[in-house]
Amino acid sequence: INSRVESLIQEKDFKKYQMGWIQDIHESTLRLSKLNHALLLLSKIDNGQFNEQETIGIGKLLVSKLVEFEEIFNLKDLRVEYHKSGDMILAMNQTLADILITNLINNAIKHNFNGGKINVTVSTDHFTIENTGDPLQVDPQILFQRFKKQNQASSSLGLGLAIVKKICELYHLQINYSFGGEFHSITIETAPTPVKA
């Protein structure tokens, strides 16, 4: 469907309203494609299809992702600060580590103001991504459920944080949301080691 719609977009004989219809179809098929990709990813995680693990330095990965997103930060005039007091080293699948960080940064951009701030901090046992934005109008716990989002009318699929939570569960990481002052904070931390009696 996408390829045929893209071919139609190249045509010049459409009326303005017809071109609007084609654009709507194109956006809908792209959204369906993203939805399919996200649901397949969740299914693959559930079925244990990401067995390969390597040692991941979360601090290094965060820096590379912040560089990747630099153009989007500039477009939204977002001020980004990065602080590192140590590196969080995890044994995990590289693809899932990449998706985890990407989804969290995307979330911090999407729910931010133009001219807002993003703070990223990392230490040996946790990392936090904070962003300015409107206060939540929903229970924070539902944000990690599939198809749940603050604004149901938004174009978001409502799967980004559900994927993040699923990855955290896979690697026994704890995920916490909080809102204080002007910042929404999502912290990922290693689960405490049980104390032996």
PDB file of N, CA and C in Angstrom, residues 37-141:
ATOM      1  N   HIS A  37       5.346  -3.176  13.637  1.00  0.00           N
ATOM      2  CA  HIS A  37       6.737  -3.341  14.067  1.00  0.00           C
ATOM      3  C   HIS A  37       6.832  -3.403  15.596  1.00  0.00           C
ATOM      4  N   ALA A  38       6.105  -2.502  16.275  1.00  0.00           N
ATOM      5  CA  ALA A  38       6.151  -2.450  17.745  1.00  0.00           C
ATOM      6  C   ALA A  38       5.564  -3.715  18.361  1.00  0.00           C
ATOM      7  N   LEU A  39       4.426  -4.192  17.821  1.00  0.00           N
ATOM      8  CA  LEU A  39       3.800  -5.396  18.357  1.00  0.00           C
ATOM      9  C   LEU A  39       4.647  -6.640  18.096  1.00  0.00           C
ATOM     10  N   LEU A  40       5.288  -6.704  16.921  1.00  0.00           N
ATOM     11  CA  LEU A  40       6.201  -7.814  16.633  1.00  0.00           C
ATOM     12  C   LEU A  40       7.374  -7.811  17.603  1.00  0.00           C
ATOM     13  N   LEU A  41       7.876  -6.612  17.904  1.00  0.00           N
ATOM     14  CA  LEU A  41       8.992  -6.502  18.840  1.00  0.00           C
ATOM     15  C   LEU A  41       8.584  -7.017  20.221  1.00  0.00           C
ATOM     16  N   LEU A  42       7.412  -6.609  20.710  1.00  0.00           N
ATOM     17  CA  LEU A  42       6.932  -7.087  22.006  1.00  0.00           C
ATOM     18  C   LEU A  42       6.773  -8.609  22.005  1.00  0.00           C
ATOM     19  N   SER A  43       6.259  -9.148  20.910  1.00  0.00           N
ATOM     20  CA  SER A  43       6.085 -10.596  20.793  1.00  0.00           C
ATOM     21  C   SER A  43       7.426 -11.320  20.810  1.00  0.00           C
ATOM     22  N   LYS A  44       8.410 -10.762  20.103  1.00  0.00           N
ATOM     23  CA  LYS A  44       9.749 -11.371  20.069  1.00  0.00           C
ATOM     24  C   LYS A  44      10.398 -11.353  21.455  1.00  0.00           C
ATOM     25  N   ILE A  45      10.205 -10.260  22.196  1.00  0.00           N
ATOM     26  CA  ILE A  45      10.753 -10.188  23.559  1.00  0.00           C
ATOM     27  C   ILE A  45      10.078 -11.255  24.426  1.00  0.00           C
ATOM     28  N   ASP A  46       8.736 -11.341  24.325  1.00  0.00           N
ATOM     29  CA  ASP A  46       7.984 -12.341  25.091  1.00  0.00           C
ATOM     30  C   ASP A  46       8.450 -13.764  24.773  1.00  0.00           C
ATOM     31  N   ASN A  47       8.809 -14.009  23.526  1.00  0.00           N
ATOM     32  CA  ASN A  47       9.210 -15.355  23.090  1.00  0.00           C
ATOM     33  C   ASN A  47      10.704 -15.620  23.236  1.00  0.00           C
ATOM     34  N   GLY A  48      11.418 -14.717  23.910  1.00  0.00           N
ATOM     35  CA  GLY A  48      12.845 -14.923  24.180  1.00  0.00           C
ATOM     36  C   GLY A  48      13.707 -14.982  22.938  1.00  0.00           C
ATOM     37  N   GLN A  49      13.429 -14.126  21.948  1.00  0.00           N
ATOM     38  CA  GLN A  49      14.176 -14.155  20.695  1.00  0.00           C
ATOM     39  C   GLN A  49      15.379 -13.209  20.685  1.00  0.00           C
ATOM     40  N   PHE A  50      15.715 -12.641  21.832  1.00  0.00           N
ATOM     41  CA  PHE A  50      16.881 -11.764  21.924  1.00  0.00           C
ATOM     42  C   PHE A  50      17.867 -12.358  22.928  1.00  0.00           C
ATOM     43  N   ASN A  51      18.366 -13.536  22.621  1.00  0.00           N
ATOM     44  CA  ASN A  51      19.235 -14.256  23.560  1.00  0.00           C
ATOM     45  C   ASN A  51      20.662 -13.725  23.610  1.00  0.00           C
ATOM     46  N   GLU A  52      21.148 -13.199  22.479  1.00  0.00           N
ATOM     47  CA  GLU A  52      22.546 -12.742  22.449  1.00  0.00           C
ATOM     48  C   GLU A  52      22.720 -11.553  23.392  1.00  0.00           C
ATOM     49  N   GLN A  53      23.766 -11.629  24.206  1.00  0.00           N
ATOM     50  CA  GLN A  53      24.046 -10.543  25.142  1.00  0.00           C
ATOM     51  C   GLN A  53      25.488 -10.100  24.998  1.00  0.00           C
ATOM     52  N   GLU A  54      25.699  -8.847  25.302  1.00  0.00           N
ATOM     53  CA  GLU A  54      27.063  -8.336  25.386  1.00  0.00           C
ATOM     54  C   GLU A  54      27.119  -7.296  26.495  1.00  0.00           C
ATOM     55  N   THR A  55      28.322  -6.880  26.826  1.00  0.00           N
ATOM     56  CA  THR A  55      28.485  -5.884  27.884  1.00  0.00           C
ATOM     57  C   THR A  55      28.221  -4.503  27.294  1.00  0.00           C
ATOM     58  N   ILE A  56      27.238  -3.818  27.861  1.00  0.00           N
ATOM     59  CA  ILE A  56      26.828  -2.498  27.357  1.00  0.00           C
ATOM     60  C   ILE A  56      27.159  -1.445  28.402  1.00  0.00           C
ATOM     61  N   GLY A  57      27.898  -0.425  27.996  1.00  0.00           N
ATOM     62  CA  GLY A  57      28.123   0.754  28.837  1.00  0.00           C
ATOM     63  C   GLY A  57      27.006   1.748  28.554  1.00  0.00           C
ATOM     64  N   ILE A  58      26.067   1.881  29.490  1.00  0.00           N
ATOM     65  CA  ILE A  58      24.888   2.732  29.260  1.00  0.00           C
ATOM     66  C   ILE A  58      25.288   4.194  29.043  1.00  0.00           C
ATOM     67  N   GLY A  59      26.321   4.654  29.760  1.00  0.00           N
ATOM     68  CA  GLY A  59      26.781   6.035  29.588  1.00  0.00           C
ATOM     69  C   GLY A  59      27.217   6.310  28.160  1.00  0.00           C
ATOM     70  N   LYS A  60      27.997   5.410  27.600  1.00  0.00           N
ATOM     71  CA  LYS A  60      28.489   5.564  26.222  1.00  0.00           C
ATOM     72  C   LYS A  60      27.324   5.532  25.230  1.00  0.00           C
ATOM     73  N   LEU A  61      26.373   4.617  25.470  1.00  0.00           N
ATOM     74  CA  LEU A  61      25.205   4.509  24.593  1.00  0.00           C
ATOM     75  C   LEU A  61      24.353   5.772  24.657  1.00  0.00           C
ATOM     76  N   LEU A  62      24.169   6.310  25.856  1.00  0.00           N
ATOM     77  CA  LEU A  62      23.406   7.550  26.010  1.00  0.00           C
ATOM     78  C   LEU A  62      24.047   8.700  25.230  1.00  0.00           C
ATOM     79  N   VAL A  63      25.368   8.823  25.329  1.00  0.00           N
ATOM     80  CA  VAL A  63      26.063   9.904  24.621  1.00  0.00           C
ATOM     81  C   VAL A  63      25.864   9.775  23.119  1.00  0.00           C
ATOM     82  N   SER A  64      26.006   8.554  22.585  1.00  0.00           N
ATOM     83  CA  SER A  64      25.860   8.367  21.135  1.00  0.00           C
ATOM     84  C   SER A  64      24.428   8.676  20.692  1.00  0.00           C
ATOM     85  N   LYS A  65      23.447   8.320  21.515  1.00  0.00           N
ATOM     86  CA  LYS A  65      22.051   8.603  21.168  1.00  0.00           C
ATOM     87  C   LYS A  65      21.753  10.106  21.238  1.00  0.00           C
ATOM     88  N   LEU A  66      22.333  10.796  22.225  1.00  0.00           N
ATOM     89  CA  LEU A  66      22.121  12.246  22.324  1.00  0.00           C
ATOM     90  C   LEU A  66      22.691  12.953  21.094  1.00  0.00           C
ATOM     91  N   VAL A  67      23.806  12.472  20.590  1.00  0.00           N
ATOM     92  CA  VAL A  67      24.390  13.039  19.362  1.00  0.00           C
ATOM     93  C   VAL A  67      23.457  12.772  18.183  1.00  0.00           C
ATOM     94  N   GLU A  68      22.912  11.558  18.111  1.00  0.00           N
ATOM     95  CA  GLU A  68      21.978  11.174  17.040  1.00  0.00           C
ATOM     96  C   GLU A  68      20.750  12.083  17.012  1.00  0.00           C
ATOM     97  N   PHE A  69      20.261  12.466  18.183  1.00  0.00           N
ATOM     98  CA  PHE A  69      19.033  13.263  18.288  1.00  0.00           C
ATOM     99  C   PHE A  69      19.289  14.772  18.249  1.00  0.00           C
ATOM    100  N   GLU A  70      20.540  15.165  18.063  1.00  0.00           N
ATOM    101  CA  GLU A  70      20.893  16.581  18.173  1.00  0.00           C
ATOM    102  C   GLU A  70      20.060  17.483  17.259  1.00  0.00           C
ATOM    103  N   GLU A  71      19.815  17.040  16.038  1.00  0.00           N
ATOM    104  CA  GLU A  71      19.044  17.857  15.094  1.00  0.00           C
ATOM    105  C   GLU A  71      17.616  18.083  15.596  1.00  0.00           C
ATOM    106  N   ILE A  72      17.013  17.042  16.180  1.00  0.00           N
ATOM    107  CA  ILE A  72      15.646  17.166  16.707  1.00  0.00           C
ATOM    108  C   ILE A  72      15.634  18.081  17.930  1.00  0.00           C
ATOM    109  N   PHE A  73      16.662  17.965  18.788  1.00  0.00           N
ATOM    110  CA  PHE A  73      16.770  18.880  19.936  1.00  0.00           C
ATOM    111  C   PHE A  73      16.801  20.329  19.448  1.00  0.00           C
ATOM    112  N   ASN A  74      17.584  20.561  18.401  1.00  0.00           N
ATOM    113  CA  ASN A  74      17.708  21.930  17.862  1.00  0.00           C
ATOM    114  C   ASN A  74      16.386  22.416  17.272  1.00  0.00           C
ATOM    115  N   LEU A  75      15.673  21.524  16.570  1.00  0.00           N
ATOM    116  CA  LEU A  75      14.389  21.908  15.970  1.00  0.00           C
ATOM    117  C   LEU A  75      13.380  22.331  17.033  1.00  0.00           C
ATOM    118  N   LYS A  76      13.392  21.658  18.190  1.00  0.00           N
ATOM    119  CA  LYS A  76      12.455  21.996  19.274  1.00  0.00           C
ATOM    120  C   LYS A  76      13.081  22.958  20.290  1.00  0.00           C
ATOM    121  N   ASP A  77      14.305  23.412  19.984  1.00  0.00           N
ATOM    122  CA  ASP A  77      15.005  24.350  20.868  1.00  0.00           C
ATOM    123  C   ASP A  77      15.099  23.799  22.296  1.00  0.00           C
ATOM    124  N   LEU A  78      15.458  22.513  22.404  1.00  0.00           N
ATOM    125  CA  LEU A  78      15.580  21.864  23.707  1.00  0.00           C
ATOM    126  C   LEU A  78      17.010  21.964  24.215  1.00  0.00           C
ATOM    127  N   ARG A  79      17.151  22.350  25.491  1.00  0.00           N
ATOM    128  CA  ARG A  79      18.475  22.384  26.124  1.00  0.00           C
ATOM    129  C   ARG A  79      18.711  21.044  26.805  1.00  0.00           C
ATOM    130  N   VAL A  80      19.799  20.403  26.446  1.00  0.00           N
ATOM    131  CA  VAL A  80      20.088  19.063  26.959  1.00  0.00           C
ATOM    132  C   VAL A  80      21.352  19.110  27.815  1.00  0.00           C
ATOM    133  N   GLU A  81      21.261  18.549  29.015  1.00  0.00           N
ATOM    134  CA  GLU A  81      22.434  18.441  29.894  1.00  0.00           C
ATOM    135  C   GLU A  81      22.679  16.976  30.204  1.00  0.00           C
ATOM    136  N   TYR A  82      23.961  16.610  30.213  1.00  0.00           N
ATOM    137  CA  TYR A  82      24.350  15.219  30.482  1.00  0.00           C
ATOM    138  C   TYR A  82      25.336  15.208  31.648  1.00  0.00           C
ATOM    139  N   HIS A  83      25.055  14.383  32.653  1.00  0.00           N
ATOM    140  CA  HIS A  83      25.932  14.277  33.824  1.00  0.00           C
ATOM    141  C   HIS A  83      26.249  12.811  34.078  1.00  0.00           C
ATOM    142  N   LYS A  84      27.503  12.532  34.304  1.00  0.00           N
ATOM    143  CA  LYS A  84      27.916  11.145  34.537  1.00  0.00           C
ATOM    144  C   LYS A  84      28.802  11.075  35.771  1.00  0.00           C
ATOM    145  N   SER A  85      28.380  10.269  36.763  1.00  0.00           N
ATOM    146  CA  SER A  85      29.195  10.080  37.964  1.00  0.00           C
ATOM    147  C   SER A  85      29.794   8.677  38.004  1.00  0.00           C
ATOM    148  N   GLY A  86      29.482   7.879  37.011  1.00  0.00           N
ATOM    149  CA  GLY A  86      29.973   6.508  36.890  1.00  0.00           C
ATOM    150  C   GLY A  86      29.249   5.897  35.713  1.00  0.00           C
ATOM    151  N   ASP A  87      29.629   4.694  35.300  1.00  0.00           N
ATOM    152  CA  ASP A  87      28.917   4.089  34.178  1.00  0.00           C
ATOM    153  C   ASP A  87      28.140   2.867  34.632  1.00  0.00           C
ATOM    154  N   MET A  88      26.934   2.769  34.136  1.00  0.00           N
ATOM    155  CA  MET A  88      26.078   1.610  34.423  1.00  0.00           C
ATOM    156  C   MET A  88      26.404   0.546  33.370  1.00  0.00           C
ATOM    157  N   ILE A  89      26.987  -0.544  33.794  1.00  0.00           N
ATOM    158  CA  ILE A  89      27.385  -1.614  32.878  1.00  0.00           C
ATOM    159  C   ILE A  89      26.375  -2.749  32.987  1.00  0.00           C
ATOM    160  N   LEU A  90      25.764  -3.100  31.860  1.00  0.00           N
ATOM    161  CA  LEU A  90      24.750  -4.154  31.854  1.00  0.00           C
ATOM    162  C   LEU A  90      25.073  -5.212  30.809  1.00  0.00           C
ATOM    163  N   ALA A  91      24.717  -6.443  31.104  1.00  0.00           N
ATOM    164  CA  ALA A  91      24.805  -7.527  30.121  1.00  0.00           C
ATOM    165  C   ALA A  91      23.432  -7.638  29.474  1.00  0.00           C
ATOM    166  N   MET A  92      23.329  -7.211  28.232  1.00  0.00           N
ATOM    167  CA  MET A  92      22.039  -7.259  27.547  1.00  0.00           C
ATOM    168  C   MET A  92      22.223  -7.282  26.042  1.00  0.00           C
ATOM    169  N   ASN A  93      21.151  -7.511  25.335  1.00  0.00           N
ATOM    170  CA  ASN A  93      21.177  -7.515  23.883  1.00  0.00           C
ATOM    171  C   ASN A  93      21.369  -6.084  23.372  1.00  0.00           C
ATOM    172  N   GLN A  94      22.282  -5.912  22.415  1.00  0.00           N
ATOM    173  CA  GLN A  94      22.597  -4.579  21.900  1.00  0.00           C
ATOM    174  C   GLN A  94      21.367  -3.906  21.274  1.00  0.00           C
ATOM    175  N   THR A  95      20.593  -4.659  20.508  1.00  0.00           N
ATOM    176  CA  THR A  95      19.405  -4.093  19.862  1.00  0.00           C
ATOM    177  C   THR A  95      18.404  -3.596  20.899  1.00  0.00           C
ATOM    178  N   LEU A  96      18.175  -4.400  21.950  1.00  0.00           N
ATOM    179  CA  LEU A  96      17.213  -3.995  22.981  1.00  0.00           C
ATOM    180  C   LEU A  96      17.722  -2.811  23.796  1.00  0.00           C
ATOM    181  N   ALA A  97      19.035  -2.760  24.044  1.00  0.00           N
ATOM    182  CA  ALA A  97      19.614  -1.607  24.749  1.00  0.00           C
ATOM    183  C   ALA A  97      19.385  -0.332  23.935  1.00  0.00           C
ATOM    184  N   ASP A  98      19.587  -0.453  22.624  1.00  0.00           N
ATOM    185  CA  ASP A  98      19.402   0.669  21.709  1.00  0.00           C
ATOM    186  C   ASP A  98      17.940   1.130  21.714  1.00  0.00           C
ATOM    187  N   ILE A  99      17.015   0.182  21.646  1.00  0.00           N
ATOM    188  CA  ILE A  99      15.584   0.501  21.647  1.00  0.00           C
ATOM    189  C   ILE A  99      15.178   1.143  22.979  1.00  0.00           C
ATOM    190  N   LEU A 100      15.697   0.618  24.082  1.00  0.00           N
ATOM    191  CA  LEU A 100      15.397   1.152  25.420  1.00  0.00           C
ATOM    192  C   LEU A 100      15.737   2.637  25.498  1.00  0.00           C
ATOM    193  N   ILE A 101      16.979   2.978  25.125  1.00  0.00           N
ATOM    194  CA  ILE A 101      17.434   4.376  25.208  1.00  0.00           C
ATOM    195  C   ILE A 101      16.692   5.252  24.202  1.00  0.00           C
ATOM    196  N   THR A 102      16.529   4.763  22.980  1.00  0.00           N
ATOM    197  CA  THR A 102      15.842   5.538  21.937  1.00  0.00           C
ATOM    198  C   THR A 102      14.415   5.881  22.351  1.00  0.00           C
ATOM    199  N   ASN A 103      13.686   4.903  22.878  1.00  0.00           N
ATOM    200  CA  ASN A 103      12.296   5.143  23.286  1.00  0.00           C
ATOM    201  C   ASN A 103      12.209   6.160  24.421  1.00  0.00           C
ATOM    202  N   LEU A 104      13.150   6.078  25.366  1.00  0.00           N
ATOM    203  CA  LEU A 104      13.124   7.020  26.494  1.00  0.00           C
ATOM    204  C   LEU A 104      13.440   8.455  26.034  1.00  0.00           C
ATOM    205  N   ILE A 105      14.405   8.593  25.130  1.00  0.00           N
ATOM    206  CA  ILE A 105      14.732   9.940  24.626  1.00  0.00           C
ATOM    207  C   ILE A 105      13.575  10.467  23.774  1.00  0.00           C
ATOM    208  N   ASN A 106      13.008   9.610  22.917  1.00  0.00           N
ATOM    209  CA  ASN A 106      11.837  10.005  22.116  1.00  0.00           C
ATOM    210  C   ASN A 106      10.712  10.499  23.011  1.00  0.00           C
ATOM    211  N   ASN A 107      10.474   9.796  24.102  1.00  0.00           N
ATOM    212  CA  ASN A 107       9.427  10.157  25.058  1.00  0.00           C
ATOM    213  C   ASN A 107       9.708  11.535  25.666  1.00  0.00           C
ATOM    214  N   ALA A 108      10.971  11.788  26.020  1.00  0.00           N
ATOM    215  CA  ALA A 108      11.352  13.072  26.621  1.00  0.00           C
ATOM    216  C   ALA A 108      11.199  14.225  25.637  1.00  0.00           C
ATOM    217  N   ILE A 109      11.368  13.940  24.353  1.00  0.00           N
ATOM    218  CA  ILE A 109      11.189  14.977  23.318  1.00  0.00           C
ATOM    219  C   ILE A 109       9.708  15.214  23.066  1.00  0.00           C
ATOM    220  N   LYS A 110       8.968  14.131  22.872  1.00  0.00           N
ATOM    221  CA  LYS A 110       7.558  14.199  22.482  1.00  0.00           C
ATOM    222  C   LYS A 110       6.708  14.919  23.524  1.00  0.00           C
ATOM    223  N   HIS A 111       7.038  14.724  24.812  1.00  0.00           N
ATOM    224  CA  HIS A 111       6.216  15.291  25.882  1.00  0.00           C
ATOM    225  C   HIS A 111       6.857  16.533  26.498  1.00  0.00           C
ATOM    226  N   ASN A 112       7.616  17.247  25.695  1.00  0.00           N
ATOM    227  CA  ASN A 112       8.324  18.435  26.155  1.00  0.00           C
ATOM    228  C   ASN A 112       7.749  19.682  25.496  1.00  0.00           C
ATOM    229  N   PHE A 113       8.118  20.846  26.051  1.00  0.00           N
ATOM    230  CA  PHE A 113       7.768  22.124  25.442  1.00  0.00           C
ATOM    231  C   PHE A 113       8.821  22.482  24.402  1.00  0.00           C
ATOM    232  N   ASN A 114       8.457  23.307  23.429  1.00  0.00           N
ATOM    233  CA  ASN A 114       9.487  23.959  22.621  1.00  0.00           C
ATOM    234  C   ASN A 114      10.252  24.885  23.559  1.00  0.00           C
ATOM    235  N   GLY A 115      11.573  24.826  23.525  1.00  0.00           N
ATOM    236  CA  GLY A 115      12.386  25.628  24.433  1.00  0.00           C
ATOM    237  C   GLY A 115      12.528  25.012  25.806  1.00  0.00           C
ATOM    238  N   GLY A 116      12.144  23.734  25.949  1.00  0.00           N
ATOM    239  CA  GLY A 116      12.230  23.054  27.241  1.00  0.00           C
ATOM    240  C   GLY A 116      13.609  22.468  27.515  1.00  0.00           C
ATOM    241  N   LYS A 117      13.666  21.612  28.528  1.00  0.00           N
ATOM    242  CA  LYS A 117      14.947  21.033  28.951  1.00  0.00           C
ATOM    243  C   LYS A 117      14.852  19.521  29.038  1.00  0.00           C
ATOM    244  N   ILE A 118      15.997  18.891  28.834  1.00  0.00           N
ATOM    245  CA  ILE A 118      16.153  17.455  29.075  1.00  0.00           C
ATOM    246  C   ILE A 118      17.443  17.281  29.873  1.00  0.00           C
ATOM    247  N   ASN A 119      17.349  16.579  30.990  1.00  0.00           N
ATOM    248  CA  ASN A 119      18.534  16.261  31.789  1.00  0.00           C
ATOM    249  C   ASN A 119      18.741  14.745  31.780  1.00  0.00           C
ATOM    250  N   VAL A 120      19.962  14.333  31.497  1.00  0.00           N
ATOM    251  CA  VAL A 120      20.303  12.912  31.488  1.00  0.00           C
ATOM    252  C   VAL A 120      21.430  12.699  32.492  1.00  0.00           C
ATOM    253  N   THR A 121      21.224  11.792  33.442  1.00  0.00           N
ATOM    254  CA  THR A 121      22.270  11.483  34.418  1.00  0.00           C
ATOM    255  C   THR A 121      22.487   9.978  34.455  1.00  0.00           C
ATOM    256  N   VAL A 122      23.729   9.592  34.645  1.00  0.00           N
ATOM    257  CA  VAL A 122      24.042   8.162  34.733  1.00  0.00           C
ATOM    258  C   VAL A 122      25.064   7.929  35.834  1.00  0.00           C
ATOM    259  N   SER A 123      24.855   6.853  36.590  1.00  0.00           N
ATOM    260  CA  SER A 123      25.814   6.438  37.616  1.00  0.00           C
ATOM    261  C   SER A 123      25.983   4.926  37.486  1.00  0.00           C
ATOM    262  N   THR A 124      26.671   4.329  38.424  1.00  0.00           N
ATOM    263  CA  THR A 124      26.974   2.893  38.311  1.00  0.00           C
ATOM    264  C   THR A 124      25.742   2.001  38.442  1.00  0.00           C
ATOM    265  N   ASP A 125      24.695   2.460  39.150  1.00  0.00           N
ATOM    266  CA  ASP A 125      23.550   1.578  39.365  1.00  0.00           C
ATOM    267  C   ASP A 125      22.221   2.090  38.807  1.00  0.00           C
ATOM    268  N   HIS A 126      22.230   3.280  38.159  1.00  0.00           N
ATOM    269  CA  HIS A 126      20.990   3.769  37.563  1.00  0.00           C
ATOM    270  C   HIS A 126      21.273   4.860  36.536  1.00  0.00           C
ATOM    271  N   PHE A 127      20.263   5.123  35.716  1.00  0.00           N
ATOM    272  CA  PHE A 127      20.304   6.333  34.884  1.00  0.00           C
ATOM    273  C   PHE A 127      18.917   6.943  34.864  1.00  0.00           C
ATOM    274  N   THR A 128      18.878   8.254  34.691  1.00  0.00           N
ATOM    275  CA  THR A 128      17.614   9.007  34.713  1.00  0.00           C
ATOM    276  C   THR A 128      17.544   9.924  33.508  1.00  0.00           C
ATOM    277  N   ILE A 129      16.367   9.967  32.888  1.00  0.00           N
ATOM    278  CA  ILE A 129      16.099  10.934  31.821  1.00  0.00           C
ATOM    279  C   ILE A 129      14.928  11.792  32.293  1.00  0.00           C
ATOM    280  N   GLU A 130      15.181  13.107  32.391  1.00  0.00           N
ATOM    281  CA  GLU A 130      14.171  14.058  32.871  1.00  0.00           C
ATOM    282  C   GLU A 130      13.802  15.009  31.739  1.00  0.00           C
ATOM    283  N   ASN A 131      12.539  15.404  31.705  1.00  0.00           N
ATOM    284  CA  ASN A 131      12.126  16.418  30.739  1.00  0.00           C
ATOM    285  C   ASN A 131      11.068  17.332  31.333  1.00  0.00           C
ATOM    286  N   THR A 132      11.094  18.581  30.896  1.00  0.00           N
ATOM    287  CA  THR A 132      10.028  19.511  31.250  1.00  0.00           C
ATOM    288  C   THR A 132       8.785  19.113  30.439  1.00  0.00           C
ATOM    289  N   GLY A 133       7.625  19.572  30.889  1.00  0.00           N
ATOM    290  CA  GLY A 133       6.381  19.253  30.179  1.00  0.00           C
ATOM    291  C   GLY A 133       5.187  19.459  31.087  1.00  0.00           C
ATOM    292  N   ASP A 134       4.005  19.418  30.486  1.00  0.00           N
ATOM    293  CA  ASP A 134       2.763  19.595  31.261  1.00  0.00           C
ATOM    294  C   ASP A 134       2.622  18.489  32.296  1.00  0.00           C
ATOM    295  N   PRO A 135       2.035  18.781  33.461  1.00  0.00           N
ATOM    296  CA  PRO A 135       1.785  17.725  34.457  1.00  0.00           C
ATOM    297  C   PRO A 135       0.884  16.645  33.877  1.00  0.00           C
ATOM    298  N   LEU A 136       1.074  15.415  34.345  1.00  0.00           N
ATOM    299  CA  LEU A 136       0.249  14.298  33.895  1.00  0.00           C
ATOM    300  C   LEU A 136      -1.202  14.490  34.312  1.00  0.00           C
ATOM    301  N   GLN A 137      -2.120  14.077  33.441  1.00  0.00           N
ATOM    302  CA  GLN A 137      -3.551  14.109  33.754  1.00  0.00           C
ATOM    303  C   GLN A 137      -4.078  12.700  34.041  1.00  0.00           C
ATOM    304  N   VAL A 138      -3.163  11.712  34.029  1.00  0.00           N
ATOM    305  CA  VAL A 138      -3.558  10.310  34.229  1.00  0.00           C
ATOM    306  C   VAL A 138      -2.668   9.687  35.296  1.00  0.00           C
ATOM    307  N   ASP A 139      -3.066   8.512  35.790  1.00  0.00           N
ATOM    308  CA  ASP A 139      -2.260   7.764  36.744  1.00  0.00           C
ATOM    309  C   ASP A 139      -0.950   7.364  36.068  1.00  0.00           C
ATOM    310  N   PRO A 140       0.208   7.719  36.649  1.00  0.00           N
ATOM    311  CA  PRO A 140       1.502   7.412  36.015  1.00  0.00           C
ATOM    312  C   PRO A 140       1.686   5.934  35.681  1.00  0.00           C
ATOM    313  N   GLN A 141       1.092   5.040  36.457  1.00  0.00           N
ATOM    314  CA  GLN A 141       1.287   3.613  36.231  1.00  0.00           C
ATOM    315  C   GLN A 141       0.734   3.141  34.886  1.00  0.00           C
TER     316      GLN A 141
END
